Amino acid sequence: MFLSSRLLKNKYHQLRLSNNRLRDKLLGDTNYKKFVIISDARTGSTLLLNLLGFHPQIETEGERFKSINGKSQEEIWNDIFRKRQKKLKYVGFKLFYFHAAGEDKWVWDRLKRDRSVTIIHLTRDNILRSLISKKIGLKTKRWTENVHNKDVVPLEDKKIHLDANECRNYFVEMTAYQERTNKIFVNHSLVHVSYEELAGNTRGVINNLYSRLGVKPYQKDSQLKKQNPESIKELVLNFEDLKKELKGSRWETFFE
């Protein structure tokens, strides 16, 4: 029986990764610097990591601390920051607020102690948008969108209902995460990036990050696109009731 083209591609990819690791172990070094993107889900972290990873002197890993799978956090850390190609200037990964949030907080303690790590704190000004995006993702099972994907999710399939108390609790929780992150890493090289800036001026934000990291500009655009461009009013079935419920609170600007 012939192997499918997808299976062959996966086997080739795994073989290539294995060969690259062996090459780096023999010929690489760890003279690069480290960075970590800290954020919540649905804030543009995949786009940001994607764009940074295009640069030939930057190598990126994804959500390595999302699922430990029997490994220690120290093992994962050491695997991320292993010997790499000598041309690299930076290696980094992304860490959500709730990753490694159990009793074992090794990675967070390590980050706090190591002030040589550049922290890129990615936030979304309109936290309501993050919550809506999470809810839609859970409903549609679609978490990324490619510009070449013609299978667009219809608006009717995206529409959701939100509970006012759930919104309040989420807003309080995310605001606390943001404030705590800024406080904890105030003595690090801390770079603030907002989703709104990243979406509205993608190339400008990335070039600014390249400058902060000390690498030359690199022109390559991501194929990812915004998944839910519709207005909040279009996406939330009980928009008007929710807006009235939160009127007068510190969160009412989210509905403007």
PDB file of C-alpha atoms in Angstrom:
ATOM      1  CA  MET A   1       0.000   0.000   0.000  1.00  0.00           C
ATOM      2  CA  PHE A   2       1.353   3.401  -0.986  1.00  0.00           C
ATOM      3  CA  LEU A   3       1.725   6.041   1.707  1.00  0.00           C
ATOM      4  CA  SER A   4      -0.471   9.106   1.322  1.00  0.00           C
ATOM      5  CA  SER A   5       1.201  12.356   0.248  1.00  0.00           C
ATOM      6  CA  ARG A   6       0.331  13.936   3.610  1.00  0.00           C
ATOM      7  CA  LEU A   7       1.936  11.068   5.530  1.00  0.00           C
ATOM      8  CA  LEU A   8       5.017  11.261   3.337  1.00  0.00           C
ATOM      9  CA  LYS A   9       5.262  15.006   3.942  1.00  0.00           C
ATOM     10  CA  ASN A  10       4.963  14.462   7.711  1.00  0.00           C
ATOM     11  CA  LYS A  11       7.680  11.803   7.655  1.00  0.00           C
ATOM     12  CA  TYR A  12       9.929  14.062   5.593  1.00  0.00           C
ATOM     13  CA  HIS A  13       9.275  16.952   8.003  1.00  0.00           C
ATOM     14  CA  GLN A  14      10.128  14.816  11.037  1.00  0.00           C
ATOM     15  CA  LEU A  15      13.298  13.525   9.367  1.00  0.00           C
ATOM     16  CA  ARG A  16      14.344  17.056   8.500  1.00  0.00           C
ATOM     17  CA  LEU A  17      13.755  18.233  12.072  1.00  0.00           C
ATOM     18  CA  SER A  18      15.770  15.323  13.403  1.00  0.00           C
ATOM     19  CA  ASN A  19      18.656  16.081  11.037  1.00  0.00           C
ATOM     20  CA  ASN A  20      18.560  19.782  11.961  1.00  0.00           C
ATOM     21  CA  ARG A  21      18.668  18.962  15.665  1.00  0.00           C
ATOM     22  CA  LEU A  22      21.664  16.684  15.159  1.00  0.00           C
ATOM     23  CA  ARG A  23      23.441  19.350  13.102  1.00  0.00           C
ATOM     24  CA  ASP A  24      22.768  22.013  15.742  1.00  0.00           C
ATOM     25  CA  LYS A  25      23.928  19.713  18.546  1.00  0.00           C
ATOM     26  CA  LEU A  26      27.235  19.152  16.771  1.00  0.00           C
ATOM     27  CA  LEU A  27      27.829  22.575  15.226  1.00  0.00           C
ATOM     28  CA  GLY A  28      25.525  25.025  17.015  1.00  0.00           C
ATOM     29  CA  ASP A  29      25.833  27.138  20.157  1.00  0.00           C
ATOM     30  CA  THR A  30      23.699  28.998  22.703  1.00  0.00           C
ATOM     31  CA  ASN A  31      25.093  32.490  22.167  1.00  0.00           C
ATOM     32  CA  TYR A  32      21.705  33.853  21.096  1.00  0.00           C
ATOM     33  CA  LYS A  33      19.382  35.898  23.341  1.00  0.00           C
ATOM     34  CA  LYS A  34      15.970  34.832  24.627  1.00  0.00           C
ATOM     35  CA  PHE A  35      12.495  36.341  24.328  1.00  0.00           C
ATOM     36  CA  VAL A  36       9.052  35.292  25.489  1.00  0.00           C
ATOM     37  CA  ILE A  37       5.668  36.537  24.277  1.00  0.00           C
ATOM     38  CA  ILE A  38       3.306  36.672  27.274  1.00  0.00           C
ATOM     39  CA  SER A  39      -0.369  37.077  26.442  1.00  0.00           C
ATOM     40  CA  ASP A  40      -3.882  35.719  26.632  1.00  0.00           C
ATOM     41  CA  ALA A  41      -5.385  33.611  23.863  1.00  0.00           C
ATOM     42  CA  ARG A  42      -7.074  35.436  20.944  1.00  0.00           C
ATOM     43  CA  THR A  43      -4.825  38.485  21.111  1.00  0.00           C
ATOM     44  CA  GLY A  44      -2.870  37.973  17.879  1.00  0.00           C
ATOM     45  CA  SER A  45      -0.086  35.889  19.453  1.00  0.00           C
ATOM     46  CA  THR A  46      -0.020  33.390  16.572  1.00  0.00           C
ATOM     47  CA  LEU A  47       0.332  36.209  14.044  1.00  0.00           C
ATOM     48  CA  LEU A  48       3.061  37.904  16.086  1.00  0.00           C
ATOM     49  CA  LEU A  49       5.037  34.685  16.580  1.00  0.00           C
ATOM     50  CA  ASN A  50       4.542  33.834  12.915  1.00  0.00           C
ATOM     51  CA  LEU A  51       5.967  37.160  11.744  1.00  0.00           C
ATOM     52  CA  LEU A  52       8.918  37.125  14.142  1.00  0.00           C
ATOM     53  CA  GLY A  53       9.729  33.567  13.099  1.00  0.00           C
ATOM     54  CA  PHE A  54      10.086  34.602   9.448  1.00  0.00           C
ATOM     55  CA  HIS A  55      13.264  36.502  10.293  1.00  0.00           C
ATOM     56  CA  PRO A  56      16.375  34.429   9.424  1.00  0.00           C
ATOM     57  CA  GLN A  57      18.038  35.407  12.726  1.00  0.00           C
ATOM     58  CA  ILE A  58      15.037  34.582  14.932  1.00  0.00           C
ATOM     59  CA  GLU A  59      13.742  31.126  15.755  1.00  0.00           C
ATOM     60  CA  THR A  60      10.411  30.594  17.491  1.00  0.00           C
ATOM     61  CA  GLU A  61       8.586  27.875  19.387  1.00  0.00           C
ATOM     62  CA  GLY A  62       4.858  27.820  20.113  1.00  0.00           C
ATOM     63  CA  GLU A  63       2.905  27.056  23.289  1.00  0.00           C
ATOM     64  CA  ARG A  64       5.418  24.590  24.702  1.00  0.00           C
ATOM     65  CA  PHE A  65       4.135  24.961  28.263  1.00  0.00           C
ATOM     66  CA  LYS A  66       0.496  24.354  27.370  1.00  0.00           C
ATOM     67  CA  SER A  67       0.848  20.566  27.686  1.00  0.00           C
ATOM     68  CA  ILE A  68       3.742  19.241  29.721  1.00  0.00           C
ATOM     69  CA  ASN A  69       3.153  15.577  28.706  1.00  0.00           C
ATOM     70  CA  GLY A  70       5.176  14.050  31.515  1.00  0.00           C
ATOM     71  CA  LYS A  71       8.214  16.292  31.058  1.00  0.00           C
ATOM     72  CA  SER A  72       9.489  18.725  33.651  1.00  0.00           C
ATOM     73  CA  GLN A  73       9.230  22.419  32.834  1.00  0.00           C
ATOM     74  CA  GLU A  74      13.004  22.644  33.134  1.00  0.00           C
ATOM     75  CA  GLU A  75      13.386  19.953  30.448  1.00  0.00           C
ATOM     76  CA  ILE A  76      11.091  21.902  28.110  1.00  0.00           C
ATOM     77  CA  TRP A  77      12.987  25.134  28.786  1.00  0.00           C
ATOM     78  CA  ASN A  78      16.331  23.451  28.079  1.00  0.00           C
ATOM     79  CA  ASP A  79      14.954  21.946  24.872  1.00  0.00           C
ATOM     80  CA  ILE A  80      13.737  25.342  23.635  1.00  0.00           C
ATOM     81  CA  PHE A  81      17.036  27.036  24.460  1.00  0.00           C
ATOM     82  CA  ARG A  82      19.274  24.229  23.254  1.00  0.00           C
ATOM     83  CA  LYS A  83      22.180  24.597  20.862  1.00  0.00           C
ATOM     84  CA  ARG A  84      20.960  26.291  17.692  1.00  0.00           C
ATOM     85  CA  GLN A  85      22.383  27.589  14.429  1.00  0.00           C
ATOM     86  CA  LYS A  86      25.187  30.068  15.027  1.00  0.00           C
ATOM     87  CA  LYS A  87      23.540  32.705  12.823  1.00  0.00           C
ATOM     88  CA  LEU A  88      20.645  33.134  15.284  1.00  0.00           C
ATOM     89  CA  LYS A  89      20.387  36.218  17.462  1.00  0.00           C
ATOM     90  CA  TYR A  90      17.118  35.365  19.255  1.00  0.00           C
ATOM     91  CA  VAL A  91      15.101  32.305  20.229  1.00  0.00           C
ATOM     92  CA  GLY A  92      11.693  32.614  21.853  1.00  0.00           C
ATOM     93  CA  PHE A  93       8.297  31.088  22.558  1.00  0.00           C
ATOM     94  CA  LYS A  94       4.863  32.201  23.699  1.00  0.00           C
ATOM     95  CA  LEU A  95       3.395  31.728  27.144  1.00  0.00           C
ATOM     96  CA  PHE A  96      -0.234  32.388  28.018  1.00  0.00           C
ATOM     97  CA  TYR A  97      -1.142  33.760  31.435  1.00  0.00           C
ATOM     98  CA  PHE A  98      -2.727  30.460  32.423  1.00  0.00           C
ATOM     99  CA  HIS A  99       0.066  28.161  31.214  1.00  0.00           C
ATOM    100  CA  ALA A 100       1.935  26.314  33.970  1.00  0.00           C
ATOM    101  CA  ALA A 101      -0.511  27.813  36.455  1.00  0.00           C
ATOM    102  CA  GLY A 102      -0.667  24.811  38.805  1.00  0.00           C
ATOM    103  CA  GLU A 103       1.537  24.164  41.808  1.00  0.00           C
ATOM    104  CA  ASP A 104       4.639  23.896  39.630  1.00  0.00           C
ATOM    105  CA  LYS A 105       5.447  27.436  38.482  1.00  0.00           C
ATOM    106  CA  TRP A 106       9.037  26.707  37.509  1.00  0.00           C
ATOM    107  CA  VAL A 107       8.917  28.547  34.183  1.00  0.00           C
ATOM    108  CA  TRP A 108       7.394  31.672  35.744  1.00  0.00           C
ATOM    109  CA  ASP A 109       9.968  31.682  38.538  1.00  0.00           C
ATOM    110  CA  ARG A 110      12.741  31.235  35.980  1.00  0.00           C
ATOM    111  CA  LEU A 111      11.476  34.158  33.917  1.00  0.00           C
ATOM    112  CA  LYS A 112      11.226  36.398  36.977  1.00  0.00           C
ATOM    113  CA  ARG A 113      14.838  35.663  37.943  1.00  0.00           C
ATOM    114  CA  ASP A 114      16.343  35.892  34.474  1.00  0.00           C
ATOM    115  CA  ARG A 115      16.381  39.572  33.528  1.00  0.00           C
ATOM    116  CA  SER A 116      18.280  38.818  30.331  1.00  0.00           C
ATOM    117  CA  VAL A 117      15.027  37.536  28.775  1.00  0.00           C
ATOM    118  CA  THR A 118      13.150  40.112  26.690  1.00  0.00           C
ATOM    119  CA  ILE A 119       9.448  40.051  27.581  1.00  0.00           C
ATOM    120  CA  ILE A 120       6.991  40.975  24.823  1.00  0.00           C
ATOM    121  CA  HIS A 121       3.688  41.632  26.580  1.00  0.00           C
ATOM    122  CA  LEU A 122       0.901  41.339  24.017  1.00  0.00           C
ATOM    123  CA  THR A 123      -2.523  42.582  25.115  1.00  0.00           C
ATOM    124  CA  ARG A 124      -5.843  43.453  23.556  1.00  0.00           C
ATOM    125  CA  ASP A 125      -7.322  46.822  24.505  1.00  0.00           C
ATOM    126  CA  ASN A 126     -10.875  45.604  23.968  1.00  0.00           C
ATOM    127  CA  ILE A 127     -10.920  42.520  26.193  1.00  0.00           C
ATOM    128  CA  LEU A 128     -14.521  41.840  25.164  1.00  0.00           C
ATOM    129  CA  ARG A 129     -13.265  41.079  21.659  1.00  0.00           C
ATOM    130  CA  SER A 130     -10.957  38.391  23.078  1.00  0.00           C
ATOM    131  CA  LEU A 131     -13.829  36.745  24.922  1.00  0.00           C
ATOM    132  CA  ILE A 132     -16.031  36.822  21.819  1.00  0.00           C
ATOM    133  CA  SER A 133     -13.241  35.322  19.725  1.00  0.00           C
ATOM    134  CA  LYS A 134     -12.735  32.501  22.250  1.00  0.00           C
ATOM    135  CA  LYS A 135     -16.442  31.713  22.294  1.00  0.00           C
ATOM    136  CA  ILE A 136     -16.639  31.673  18.506  1.00  0.00           C
ATOM    137  CA  GLY A 137     -13.549  29.472  18.307  1.00  0.00           C
ATOM    138  CA  LEU A 138     -15.107  26.962  20.704  1.00  0.00           C
ATOM    139  CA  LYS A 139     -18.296  26.995  18.677  1.00  0.00           C
ATOM    140  CA  THR A 140     -16.786  26.713  15.182  1.00  0.00           C
ATOM    141  CA  LYS A 141     -13.588  24.786  16.083  1.00  0.00           C
ATOM    142  CA  ARG A 142     -11.686  27.228  13.841  1.00  0.00           C
ATOM    143  CA  TRP A 143      -8.764  28.964  15.530  1.00  0.00           C
ATOM    144  CA  THR A 144      -6.807  30.386  12.595  1.00  0.00           C
ATOM    145  CA  GLU A 145      -7.746  31.704   9.162  1.00  0.00           C
ATOM    146  CA  ASN A 146      -5.578  31.738   6.052  1.00  0.00           C
ATOM    147  CA  VAL A 147      -5.990  34.290   3.266  1.00  0.00           C
ATOM    148  CA  HIS A 148      -6.160  31.437   0.749  1.00  0.00           C
ATOM    149  CA  ASN A 149      -8.859  29.533   2.623  1.00  0.00           C
ATOM    150  CA  LYS A 150     -12.118  29.921   0.723  1.00  0.00           C
ATOM    151  CA  ASP A 151     -14.127  27.993   3.314  1.00  0.00           C
ATOM    152  CA  VAL A 152     -15.347  31.026   5.254  1.00  0.00           C
ATOM    153  CA  VAL A 153     -17.492  30.515   8.354  1.00  0.00           C
ATOM    154  CA  PRO A 154     -20.882  32.243   7.778  1.00  0.00           C
ATOM    155  CA  LEU A 155     -21.838  35.021  10.170  1.00  0.00           C
ATOM    156  CA  GLU A 156     -24.911  33.086  11.328  1.00  0.00           C
ATOM    157  CA  ASP A 157     -22.680  30.230  12.497  1.00  0.00           C
ATOM    158  CA  LYS A 158     -20.529  32.621  14.534  1.00  0.00           C
ATOM    159  CA  LYS A 159     -23.230  34.416  16.499  1.00  0.00           C
ATOM    160  CA  ILE A 160     -23.066  33.818  20.253  1.00  0.00           C
ATOM    161  CA  HIS A 161     -24.868  34.740  23.467  1.00  0.00           C
ATOM    162  CA  LEU A 162     -22.862  36.222  26.366  1.00  0.00           C
ATOM    163  CA  ASP A 163     -23.674  36.281  30.058  1.00  0.00           C
ATOM    164  CA  ALA A 164     -23.095  39.628  31.805  1.00  0.00           C
ATOM    165  CA  ASN A 165     -21.582  38.069  34.936  1.00  0.00           C
ATOM    166  CA  GLU A 166     -19.246  35.934  32.863  1.00  0.00           C
ATOM    167  CA  CYS A 167     -18.134  39.073  31.040  1.00  0.00           C
ATOM    168  CA  ARG A 168     -17.480  40.945  34.298  1.00  0.00           C
ATOM    169  CA  ASN A 169     -15.474  38.059  35.733  1.00  0.00           C
ATOM    170  CA  TYR A 170     -13.471  37.694  32.543  1.00  0.00           C
ATOM    171  CA  PHE A 171     -12.696  41.416  32.355  1.00  0.00           C
ATOM    172  CA  VAL A 172     -11.515  41.464  35.987  1.00  0.00           C
ATOM    173  CA  GLU A 173      -9.389  38.347  35.511  1.00  0.00           C
ATOM    174  CA  MET A 174      -7.699  39.549  32.306  1.00  0.00           C
ATOM    175  CA  THR A 175      -7.055  43.034  33.695  1.00  0.00           C
ATOM    176  CA  ALA A 176      -5.434  41.477  36.772  1.00  0.00           C
ATOM    177  CA  TYR A 177      -3.242  39.268  34.562  1.00  0.00           C
ATOM    178  CA  GLN A 178      -2.130  42.280  32.522  1.00  0.00           C
ATOM    179  CA  GLU A 179      -1.338  44.410  35.561  1.00  0.00           C
ATOM    180  CA  ARG A 180       0.498  41.582  37.321  1.00  0.00           C
ATOM    181  CA  THR A 181       2.620  40.852  34.240  1.00  0.00           C
ATOM    182  CA  ASN A 182       3.626  44.509  33.899  1.00  0.00           C
ATOM    183  CA  LYS A 183       4.536  44.648  37.593  1.00  0.00           C
ATOM    184  CA  ILE A 184       6.481  41.381  37.696  1.00  0.00           C
ATOM    185  CA  PHE A 185       8.621  42.187  34.654  1.00  0.00           C
ATOM    186  CA  VAL A 186       9.082  45.916  35.181  1.00  0.00           C
ATOM    187  CA  ASN A 187      12.851  45.425  35.579  1.00  0.00           C
ATOM    188  CA  HIS A 188      13.173  43.297  32.448  1.00  0.00           C
ATOM    189  CA  SER A 189      13.480  44.540  28.905  1.00  0.00           C
ATOM    190  CA  LEU A 190       9.692  44.814  28.585  1.00  0.00           C
ATOM    191  CA  VAL A 191       8.080  45.567  25.232  1.00  0.00           C
ATOM    192  CA  HIS A 192       4.364  46.365  25.091  1.00  0.00           C
ATOM    193  CA  VAL A 193       2.389  45.450  21.975  1.00  0.00           C
ATOM    194  CA  SER A 194      -1.367  45.767  21.583  1.00  0.00           C
ATOM    195  CA  TYR A 195      -3.480  43.643  19.268  1.00  0.00           C
ATOM    196  CA  GLU A 196      -5.068  46.793  17.870  1.00  0.00           C
ATOM    197  CA  GLU A 197      -1.657  48.223  16.903  1.00  0.00           C
ATOM    198  CA  LEU A 198      -0.545  44.883  15.458  1.00  0.00           C
ATOM    199  CA  ALA A 199      -3.691  44.544  13.349  1.00  0.00           C
ATOM    200  CA  GLY A 200      -3.759  48.186  12.237  1.00  0.00           C
ATOM    201  CA  ASN A 201      -0.054  48.711  11.560  1.00  0.00           C
ATOM    202  CA  THR A 202       1.407  45.228  11.263  1.00  0.00           C
ATOM    203  CA  ARG A 203       4.587  46.120   9.400  1.00  0.00           C
ATOM    204  CA  GLY A 204       5.318  49.106  11.636  1.00  0.00           C
ATOM    205  CA  VAL A 205       4.930  47.054  14.822  1.00  0.00           C
ATOM    206  CA  ILE A 206       7.120  44.212  13.535  1.00  0.00           C
ATOM    207  CA  ASN A 207       9.840  46.569  12.311  1.00  0.00           C
ATOM    208  CA  ASN A 208       9.821  48.263  15.714  1.00  0.00           C
ATOM    209  CA  LEU A 209      10.251  44.864  17.382  1.00  0.00           C
ATOM    210  CA  TYR A 210      13.102  44.006  15.026  1.00  0.00           C
ATOM    211  CA  SER A 211      14.743  47.264  16.053  1.00  0.00           C
ATOM    212  CA  ARG A 212      14.246  46.541  19.772  1.00  0.00           C
ATOM    213  CA  LEU A 213      15.745  43.076  19.287  1.00  0.00           C
ATOM    214  CA  GLY A 214      18.680  44.464  17.351  1.00  0.00           C
ATOM    215  CA  VAL A 215      18.058  42.707  14.030  1.00  0.00           C
ATOM    216  CA  LYS A 216      17.659  44.227  10.592  1.00  0.00           C
ATOM    217  CA  PRO A 217      14.173  44.686   9.079  1.00  0.00           C
ATOM    218  CA  TYR A 218      12.891  41.685   7.158  1.00  0.00           C
ATOM    219  CA  GLN A 219      10.013  41.962   4.709  1.00  0.00           C
ATOM    220  CA  LYS A 220       7.694  38.965   4.688  1.00  0.00           C
ATOM    221  CA  ASP A 221       3.968  39.058   5.329  1.00  0.00           C
ATOM    222  CA  SER A 222       1.926  36.420   7.113  1.00  0.00           C
ATOM    223  CA  GLN A 223      -0.820  34.496   5.322  1.00  0.00           C
ATOM    224  CA  LEU A 224      -2.986  34.640   8.454  1.00  0.00           C
ATOM    225  CA  LYS A 225      -5.985  36.952   8.479  1.00  0.00           C
ATOM    226  CA  LYS A 226      -8.474  38.268  11.020  1.00  0.00           C
ATOM    227  CA  GLN A 227     -11.141  35.676  11.713  1.00  0.00           C
ATOM    228  CA  ASN A 228     -13.997  37.830  12.977  1.00  0.00           C
ATOM    229  CA  PRO A 229     -13.979  41.219  11.224  1.00  0.00           C
ATOM    230  CA  GLU A 230     -17.670  41.794  11.954  1.00  0.00           C
ATOM    231  CA  SER A 231     -18.780  44.294  14.604  1.00  0.00           C
ATOM    232  CA  ILE A 232     -19.499  43.169  18.164  1.00  0.00           C
ATOM    233  CA  LYS A 233     -23.141  44.050  17.592  1.00  0.00           C
ATOM    234  CA  GLU A 234     -23.282  41.620  14.679  1.00  0.00           C
ATOM    235  CA  LEU A 235     -21.597  38.792  16.578  1.00  0.00           C
ATOM    236  CA  VAL A 236     -23.345  38.990  19.962  1.00  0.00           C
ATOM    237  CA  LEU A 237     -27.027  38.056  19.889  1.00  0.00           C
ATOM    238  CA  ASN A 238     -27.853  39.864  23.149  1.00  0.00           C
ATOM    239  CA  PHE A 239     -25.647  42.874  22.425  1.00  0.00           C
ATOM    240  CA  GLU A 240     -28.164  45.552  23.473  1.00  0.00           C
ATOM    241  CA  ASP A 241     -29.082  43.829  26.760  1.00  0.00           C
ATOM    242  CA  LEU A 242     -25.411  43.298  27.563  1.00  0.00           C
ATOM    243  CA  LYS A 243     -24.600  46.922  26.780  1.00  0.00           C
ATOM    244  CA  LYS A 244     -27.354  48.126  29.138  1.00  0.00           C
ATOM    245  CA  GLU A 245     -26.233  45.706  31.853  1.00  0.00           C
ATOM    246  CA  LEU A 246     -22.667  47.043  31.821  1.00  0.00           C
ATOM    247  CA  LYS A 247     -23.512  50.700  31.263  1.00  0.00           C
ATOM    248  CA  GLY A 248     -21.836  52.898  33.863  1.00  0.00           C
ATOM    249  CA  SER A 249     -19.140  50.301  34.613  1.00  0.00           C
ATOM    250  CA  ARG A 250     -15.479  50.626  33.690  1.00  0.00           C
ATOM    251  CA  TRP A 251     -16.160  48.188  30.866  1.00  0.00           C
ATOM    252  CA  GLU A 252     -18.824  50.156  28.981  1.00  0.00           C
ATOM    253  CA  THR A 253     -16.303  51.496  26.434  1.00  0.00           C
ATOM    254  CA  PHE A 254     -15.909  47.950  25.093  1.00  0.00           C
ATOM    255  CA  PHE A 255     -19.366  48.296  23.523  1.00  0.00           C
ATOM    256  CA  GLU A 256     -18.717  51.551  21.684  1.00  0.00           C
TER     257      GLU A 256
END
